[in-house]
mmCIF file of C-alpha atoms in Angstrom:
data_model
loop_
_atom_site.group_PDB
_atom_site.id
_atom_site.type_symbol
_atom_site.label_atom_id
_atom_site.label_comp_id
_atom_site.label_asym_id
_atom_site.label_seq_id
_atom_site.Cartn_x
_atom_site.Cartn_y
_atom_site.Cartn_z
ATOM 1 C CA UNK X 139 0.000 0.000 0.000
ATOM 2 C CA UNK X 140 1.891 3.083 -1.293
ATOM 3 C CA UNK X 141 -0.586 5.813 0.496
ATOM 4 C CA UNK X 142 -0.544 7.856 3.275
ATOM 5 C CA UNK X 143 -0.222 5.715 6.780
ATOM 6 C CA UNK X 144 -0.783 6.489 10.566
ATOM 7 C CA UNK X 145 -0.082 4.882 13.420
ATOM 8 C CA UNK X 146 -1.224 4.671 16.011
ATOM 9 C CA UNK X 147 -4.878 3.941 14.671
ATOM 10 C CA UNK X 148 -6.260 4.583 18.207
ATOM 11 C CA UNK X 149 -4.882 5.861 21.526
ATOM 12 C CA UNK X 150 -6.690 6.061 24.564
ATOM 13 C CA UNK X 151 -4.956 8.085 26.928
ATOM 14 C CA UNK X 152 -5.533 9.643 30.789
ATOM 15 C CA UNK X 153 -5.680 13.101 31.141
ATOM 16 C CA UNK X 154 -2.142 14.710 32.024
ATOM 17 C CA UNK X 155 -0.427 11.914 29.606
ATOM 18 C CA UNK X 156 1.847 12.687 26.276
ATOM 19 C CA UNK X 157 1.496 10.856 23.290
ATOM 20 C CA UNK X 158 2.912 10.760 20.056
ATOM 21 C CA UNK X 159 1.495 10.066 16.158
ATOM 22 C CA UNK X 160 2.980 9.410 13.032
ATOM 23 C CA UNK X 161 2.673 9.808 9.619
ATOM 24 C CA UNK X 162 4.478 8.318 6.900
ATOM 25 C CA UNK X 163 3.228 10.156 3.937
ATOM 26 C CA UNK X 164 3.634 9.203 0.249
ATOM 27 C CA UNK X 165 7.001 8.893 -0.690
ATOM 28 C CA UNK X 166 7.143 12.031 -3.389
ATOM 29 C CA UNK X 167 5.200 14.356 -1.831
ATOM 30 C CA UNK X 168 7.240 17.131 -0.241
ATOM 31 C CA UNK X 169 4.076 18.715 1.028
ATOM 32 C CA UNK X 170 2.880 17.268 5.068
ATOM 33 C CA UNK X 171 -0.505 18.274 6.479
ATOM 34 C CA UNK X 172 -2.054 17.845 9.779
ATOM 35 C CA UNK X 173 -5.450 18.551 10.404
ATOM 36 C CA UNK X 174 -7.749 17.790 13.506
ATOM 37 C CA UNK X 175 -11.754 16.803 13.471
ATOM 38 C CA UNK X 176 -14.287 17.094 16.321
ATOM 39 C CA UNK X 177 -17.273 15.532 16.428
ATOM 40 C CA UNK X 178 -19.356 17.224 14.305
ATOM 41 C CA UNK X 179 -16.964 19.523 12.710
ATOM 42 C CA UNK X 180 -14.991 18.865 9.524
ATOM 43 C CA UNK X 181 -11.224 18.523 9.704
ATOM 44 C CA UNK X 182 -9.388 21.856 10.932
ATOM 45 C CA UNK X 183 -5.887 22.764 9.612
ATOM 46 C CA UNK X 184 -3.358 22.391 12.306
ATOM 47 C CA UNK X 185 -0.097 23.353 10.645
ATOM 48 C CA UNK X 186 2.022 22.367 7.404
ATOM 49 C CA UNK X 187 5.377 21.246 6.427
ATOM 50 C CA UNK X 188 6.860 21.608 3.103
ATOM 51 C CA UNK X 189 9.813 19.199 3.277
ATOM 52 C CA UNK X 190 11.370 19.698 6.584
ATOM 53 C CA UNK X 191 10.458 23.223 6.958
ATOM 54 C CA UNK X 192 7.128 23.898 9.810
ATOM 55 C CA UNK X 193 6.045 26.782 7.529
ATOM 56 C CA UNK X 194 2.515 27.641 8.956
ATOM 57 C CA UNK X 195 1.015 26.692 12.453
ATOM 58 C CA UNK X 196 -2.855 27.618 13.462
ATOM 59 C CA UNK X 197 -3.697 29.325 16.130
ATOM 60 C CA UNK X 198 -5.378 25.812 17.210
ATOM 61 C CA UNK X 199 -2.147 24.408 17.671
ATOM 62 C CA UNK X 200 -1.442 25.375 21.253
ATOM 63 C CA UNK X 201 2.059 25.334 23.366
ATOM 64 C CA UNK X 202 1.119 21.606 24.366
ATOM 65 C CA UNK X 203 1.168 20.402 20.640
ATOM 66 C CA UNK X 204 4.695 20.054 18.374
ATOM 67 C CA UNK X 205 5.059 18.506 15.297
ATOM 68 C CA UNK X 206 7.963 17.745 13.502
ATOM 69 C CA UNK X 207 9.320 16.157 9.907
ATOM 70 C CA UNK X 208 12.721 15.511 10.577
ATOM 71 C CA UNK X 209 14.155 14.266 7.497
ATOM 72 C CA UNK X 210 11.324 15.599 5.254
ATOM 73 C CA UNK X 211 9.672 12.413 5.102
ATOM 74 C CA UNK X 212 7.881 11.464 8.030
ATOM 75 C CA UNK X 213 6.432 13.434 10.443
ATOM 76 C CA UNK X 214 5.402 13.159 14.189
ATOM 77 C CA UNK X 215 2.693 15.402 15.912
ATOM 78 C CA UNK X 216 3.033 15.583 19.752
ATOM 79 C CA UNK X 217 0.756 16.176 22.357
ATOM 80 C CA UNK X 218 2.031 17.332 26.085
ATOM 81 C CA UNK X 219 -0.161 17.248 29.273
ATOM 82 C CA UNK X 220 -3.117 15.815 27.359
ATOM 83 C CA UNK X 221 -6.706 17.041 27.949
ATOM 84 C CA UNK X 222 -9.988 15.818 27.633
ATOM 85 C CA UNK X 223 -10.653 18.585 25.264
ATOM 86 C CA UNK X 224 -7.723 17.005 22.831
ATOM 87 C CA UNK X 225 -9.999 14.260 22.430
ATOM 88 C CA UNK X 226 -10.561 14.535 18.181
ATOM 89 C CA UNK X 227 -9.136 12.483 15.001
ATOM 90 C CA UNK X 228 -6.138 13.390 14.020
ATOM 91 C CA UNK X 229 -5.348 13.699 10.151
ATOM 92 C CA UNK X 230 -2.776 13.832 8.575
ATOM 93 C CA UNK X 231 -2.225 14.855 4.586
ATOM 94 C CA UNK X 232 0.087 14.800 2.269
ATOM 95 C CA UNK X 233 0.294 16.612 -1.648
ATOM 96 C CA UNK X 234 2.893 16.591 -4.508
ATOM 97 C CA UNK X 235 5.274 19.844 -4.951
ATOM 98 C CA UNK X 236 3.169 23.046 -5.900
ATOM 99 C CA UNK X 237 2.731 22.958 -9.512
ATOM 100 C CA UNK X 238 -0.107 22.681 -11.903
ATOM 101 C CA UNK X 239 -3.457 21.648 -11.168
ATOM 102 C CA UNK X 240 -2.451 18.275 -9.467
ATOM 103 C CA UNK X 241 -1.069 19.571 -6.889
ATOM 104 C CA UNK X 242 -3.856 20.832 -5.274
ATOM 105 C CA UNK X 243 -5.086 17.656 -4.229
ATOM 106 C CA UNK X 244 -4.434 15.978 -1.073
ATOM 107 C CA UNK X 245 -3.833 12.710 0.060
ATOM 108 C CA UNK X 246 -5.252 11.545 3.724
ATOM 109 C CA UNK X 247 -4.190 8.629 5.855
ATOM 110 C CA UNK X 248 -6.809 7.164 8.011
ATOM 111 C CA UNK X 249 -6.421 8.975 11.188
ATOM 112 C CA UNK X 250 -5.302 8.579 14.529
ATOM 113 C CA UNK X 251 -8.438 8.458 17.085
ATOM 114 C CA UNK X 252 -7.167 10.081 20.065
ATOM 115 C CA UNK X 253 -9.280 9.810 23.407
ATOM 116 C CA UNK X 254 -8.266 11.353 26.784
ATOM 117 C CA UNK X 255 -9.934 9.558 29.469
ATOM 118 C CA UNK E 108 -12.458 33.764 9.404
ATOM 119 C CA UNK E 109 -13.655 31.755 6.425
ATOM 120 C CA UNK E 110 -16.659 29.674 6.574
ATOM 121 C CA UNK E 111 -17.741 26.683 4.314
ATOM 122 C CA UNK E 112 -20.985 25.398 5.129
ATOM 123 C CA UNK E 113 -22.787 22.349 3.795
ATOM 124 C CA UNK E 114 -26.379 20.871 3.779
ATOM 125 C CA UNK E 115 -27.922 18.757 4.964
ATOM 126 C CA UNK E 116 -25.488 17.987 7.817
ATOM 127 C CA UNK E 117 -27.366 14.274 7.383
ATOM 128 C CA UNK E 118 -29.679 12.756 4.612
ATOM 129 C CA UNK E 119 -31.264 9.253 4.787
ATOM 130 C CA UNK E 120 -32.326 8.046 1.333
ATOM 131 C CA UNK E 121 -33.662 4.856 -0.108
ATOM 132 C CA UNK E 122 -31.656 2.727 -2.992
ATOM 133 C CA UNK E 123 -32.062 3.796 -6.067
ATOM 134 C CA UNK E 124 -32.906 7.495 -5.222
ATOM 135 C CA UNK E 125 -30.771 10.446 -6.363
ATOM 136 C CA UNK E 126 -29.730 13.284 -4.068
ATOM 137 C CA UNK E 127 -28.266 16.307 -3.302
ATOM 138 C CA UNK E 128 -25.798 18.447 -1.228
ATOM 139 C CA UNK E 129 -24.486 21.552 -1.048
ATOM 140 C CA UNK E 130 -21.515 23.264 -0.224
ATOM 141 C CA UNK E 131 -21.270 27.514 -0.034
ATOM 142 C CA UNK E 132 -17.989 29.114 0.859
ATOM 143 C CA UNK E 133 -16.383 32.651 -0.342
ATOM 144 C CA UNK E 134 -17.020 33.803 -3.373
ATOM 145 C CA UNK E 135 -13.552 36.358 -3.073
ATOM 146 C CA UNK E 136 -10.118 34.745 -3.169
ATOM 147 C CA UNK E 137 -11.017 31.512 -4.713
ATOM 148 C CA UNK E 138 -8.390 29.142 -5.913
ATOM 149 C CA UNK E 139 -9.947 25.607 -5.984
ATOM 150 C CA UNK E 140 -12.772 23.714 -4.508
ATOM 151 C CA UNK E 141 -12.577 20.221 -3.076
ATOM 152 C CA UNK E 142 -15.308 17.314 -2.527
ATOM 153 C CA UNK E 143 -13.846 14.647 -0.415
ATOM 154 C CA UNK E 144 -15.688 10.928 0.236
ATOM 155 C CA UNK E 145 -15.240 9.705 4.140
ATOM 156 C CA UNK E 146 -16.016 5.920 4.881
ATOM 157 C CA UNK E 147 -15.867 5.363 8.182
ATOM 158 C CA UNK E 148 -12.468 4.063 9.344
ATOM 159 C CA UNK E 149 -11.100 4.642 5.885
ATOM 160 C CA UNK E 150 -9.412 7.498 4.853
ATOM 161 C CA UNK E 151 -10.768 10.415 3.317
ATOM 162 C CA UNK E 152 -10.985 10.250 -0.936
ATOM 163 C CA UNK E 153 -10.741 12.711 -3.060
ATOM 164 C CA UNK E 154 -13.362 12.998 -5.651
ATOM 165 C CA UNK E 155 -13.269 15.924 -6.826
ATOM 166 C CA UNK E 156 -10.702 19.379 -7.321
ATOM 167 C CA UNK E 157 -12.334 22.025 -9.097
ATOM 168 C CA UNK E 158 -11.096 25.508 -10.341
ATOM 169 C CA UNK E 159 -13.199 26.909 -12.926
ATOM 170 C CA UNK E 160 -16.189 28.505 -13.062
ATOM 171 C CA UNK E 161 -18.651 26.496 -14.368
ATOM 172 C CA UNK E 162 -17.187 23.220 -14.440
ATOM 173 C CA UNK E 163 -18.753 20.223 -14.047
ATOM 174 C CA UNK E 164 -17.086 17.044 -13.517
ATOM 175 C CA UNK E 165 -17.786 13.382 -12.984
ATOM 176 C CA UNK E 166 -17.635 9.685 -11.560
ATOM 177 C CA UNK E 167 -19.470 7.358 -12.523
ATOM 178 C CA UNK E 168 -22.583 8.037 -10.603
ATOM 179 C CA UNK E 169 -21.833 10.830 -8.545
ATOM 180 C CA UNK E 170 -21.291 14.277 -10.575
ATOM 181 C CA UNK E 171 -20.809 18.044 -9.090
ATOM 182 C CA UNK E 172 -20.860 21.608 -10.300
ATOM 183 C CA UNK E 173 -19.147 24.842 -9.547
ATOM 184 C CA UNK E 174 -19.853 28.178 -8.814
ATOM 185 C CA UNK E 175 -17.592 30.463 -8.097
ATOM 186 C CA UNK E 176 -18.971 33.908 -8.200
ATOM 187 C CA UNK E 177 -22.181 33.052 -5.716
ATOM 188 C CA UNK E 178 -19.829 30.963 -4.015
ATOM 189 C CA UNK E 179 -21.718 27.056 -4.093
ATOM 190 C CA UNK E 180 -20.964 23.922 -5.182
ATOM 191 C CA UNK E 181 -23.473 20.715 -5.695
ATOM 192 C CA UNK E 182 -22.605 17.518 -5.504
ATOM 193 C CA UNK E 183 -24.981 14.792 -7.346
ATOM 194 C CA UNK E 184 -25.562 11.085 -6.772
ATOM 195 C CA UNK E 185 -27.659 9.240 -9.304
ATOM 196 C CA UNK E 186 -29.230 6.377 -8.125
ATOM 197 C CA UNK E 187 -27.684 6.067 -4.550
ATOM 198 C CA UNK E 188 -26.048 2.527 -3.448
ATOM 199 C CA UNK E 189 -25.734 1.265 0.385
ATOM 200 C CA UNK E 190 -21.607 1.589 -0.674
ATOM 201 C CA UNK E 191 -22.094 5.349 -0.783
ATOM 202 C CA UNK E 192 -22.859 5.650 2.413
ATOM 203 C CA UNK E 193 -20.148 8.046 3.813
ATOM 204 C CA UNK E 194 -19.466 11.781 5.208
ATOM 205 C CA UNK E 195 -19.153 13.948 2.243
ATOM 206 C CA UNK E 196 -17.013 17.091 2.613
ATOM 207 C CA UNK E 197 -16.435 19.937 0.619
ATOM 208 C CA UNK E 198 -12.959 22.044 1.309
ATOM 209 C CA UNK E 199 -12.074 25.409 0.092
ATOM 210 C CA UNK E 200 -8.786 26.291 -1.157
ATOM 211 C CA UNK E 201 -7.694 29.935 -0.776
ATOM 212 C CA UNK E 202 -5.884 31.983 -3.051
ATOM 213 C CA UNK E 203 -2.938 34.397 -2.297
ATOM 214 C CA UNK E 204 -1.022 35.022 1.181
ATOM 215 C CA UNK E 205 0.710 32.461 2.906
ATOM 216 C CA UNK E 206 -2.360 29.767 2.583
ATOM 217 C CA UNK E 207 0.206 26.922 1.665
ATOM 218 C CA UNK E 208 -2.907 24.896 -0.032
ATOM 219 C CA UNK E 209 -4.549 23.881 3.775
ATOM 220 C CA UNK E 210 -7.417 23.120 3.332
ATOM 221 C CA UNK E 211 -10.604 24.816 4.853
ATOM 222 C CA UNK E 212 -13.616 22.085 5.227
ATOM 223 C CA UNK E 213 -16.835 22.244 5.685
ATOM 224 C CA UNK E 214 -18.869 20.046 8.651
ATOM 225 C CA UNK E 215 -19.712 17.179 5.894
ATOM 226 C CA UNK E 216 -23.097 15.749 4.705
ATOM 227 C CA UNK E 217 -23.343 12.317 6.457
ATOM 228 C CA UNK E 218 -25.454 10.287 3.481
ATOM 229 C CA UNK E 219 -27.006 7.014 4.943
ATOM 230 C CA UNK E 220 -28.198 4.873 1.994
ATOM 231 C CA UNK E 221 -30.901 1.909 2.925
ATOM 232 C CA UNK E 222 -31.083 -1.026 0.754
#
């Protein structure tokens, strides 16, 4: 399977806990997404990597969250001193280099259900 | 703050019957529009990307149309299946600035089909 992975697929976690996802994304894409859904809500942009380079963060992305893409392939999203209120799916994207029309699309992995007990 | 909205947020149809959803977002700034397919614990597919005003595109059953300067989008299935059962979400992509091509969704359209 050549598409965008995510492990883990579920965490349960107690409040006060870190935890750690992953995302391998496909292997040509420079571009790495990370977005979050609530229940209800669609997906909400977290922050972006274009190869290694963290070049936009939202303001959702509080001091408790880092993510990094060391190498430019995978990346890791981190979550310090969980709360209940971090409870979501967390997505992550990847896209191809930013040219032509084909570029615009993105690529999703399957998520990583986080839930803070 | 930018704001796609869809509806229905849910829609219960029968096999065989055709439906509907909508998706409005900005008319100003647009760069692309995207219609996603959600199964549960599967990832999100693309259907759709669409830039132009006007276009129309595709997929075997399942169609949508584009309208940039009142700022909608409909998405079409033709004679819904139980397999399309899914969350359907639109996402906006904004031109200009430092938007990096994130993606700005919409709450979905959760389509139950019943055989």
């Amino acid at each position: 399977d050549t598409g965008v992975s995510q492990n883990p697929r579920h965490k349960i976690t107690k409040r006060g806990q870190n935890v750690t996802f992953r995302c391998d994304p496909i292997s040509e894409h420079n571009r790495l997404y990370w977005y979050r859904q609530t229940l209800g809500q669609g997906p909400e942009f977290l922050t972006y990597f274009q190869n290694e380079a963290q070049l936009e963060k939202s303001r959702l992305l509080s001091d408790r969250f880092s993510a990094e893409r060391p190498k430019g392939s995978f990346s890791t999203l981190e979550i310090q001193r969980t709360e209940q209120g971090d409870s979501a799916m967390y997505l992550c994207a990847s896209s191809l280099p930013a040219r032509g029309v084909s570029s615009y699309e993105q690529y999703f992995g399957p998520g990583t259900r986080l839930t803070v007990t | 703050i930018l704001n796609v909205e869809q509806s229905p947020q849910s829609l219960h149809v029968q096999e065989g019957d055709s439906t509907n959803f909508t998706c409005s977002f900005p008319s100003s700034n647009f760069y692309a529009l995207h219609w996603y397919r959600w199964e549960t614990a599967k990832s999100p597919e693309a259907l759709f990307v669409m830039t132009l005003n006007g276009d129309e595109k595709k997929k075997g059953r399942i169609s949508a149309t584009l309208n940039t300067k009142e700022g909608y989008s409909y998405l079409y299935i033709k004679g819904s299946q139980p397999e399309d059962s899914a969350t359907y979400l639109c996402a906006f992509y904004r031109a200009g600035g430092t938007s990096y091509g994130k993606l700005t969704f919409g709450q979905g359209t959760i389509l139950t089909v019943h055989p």
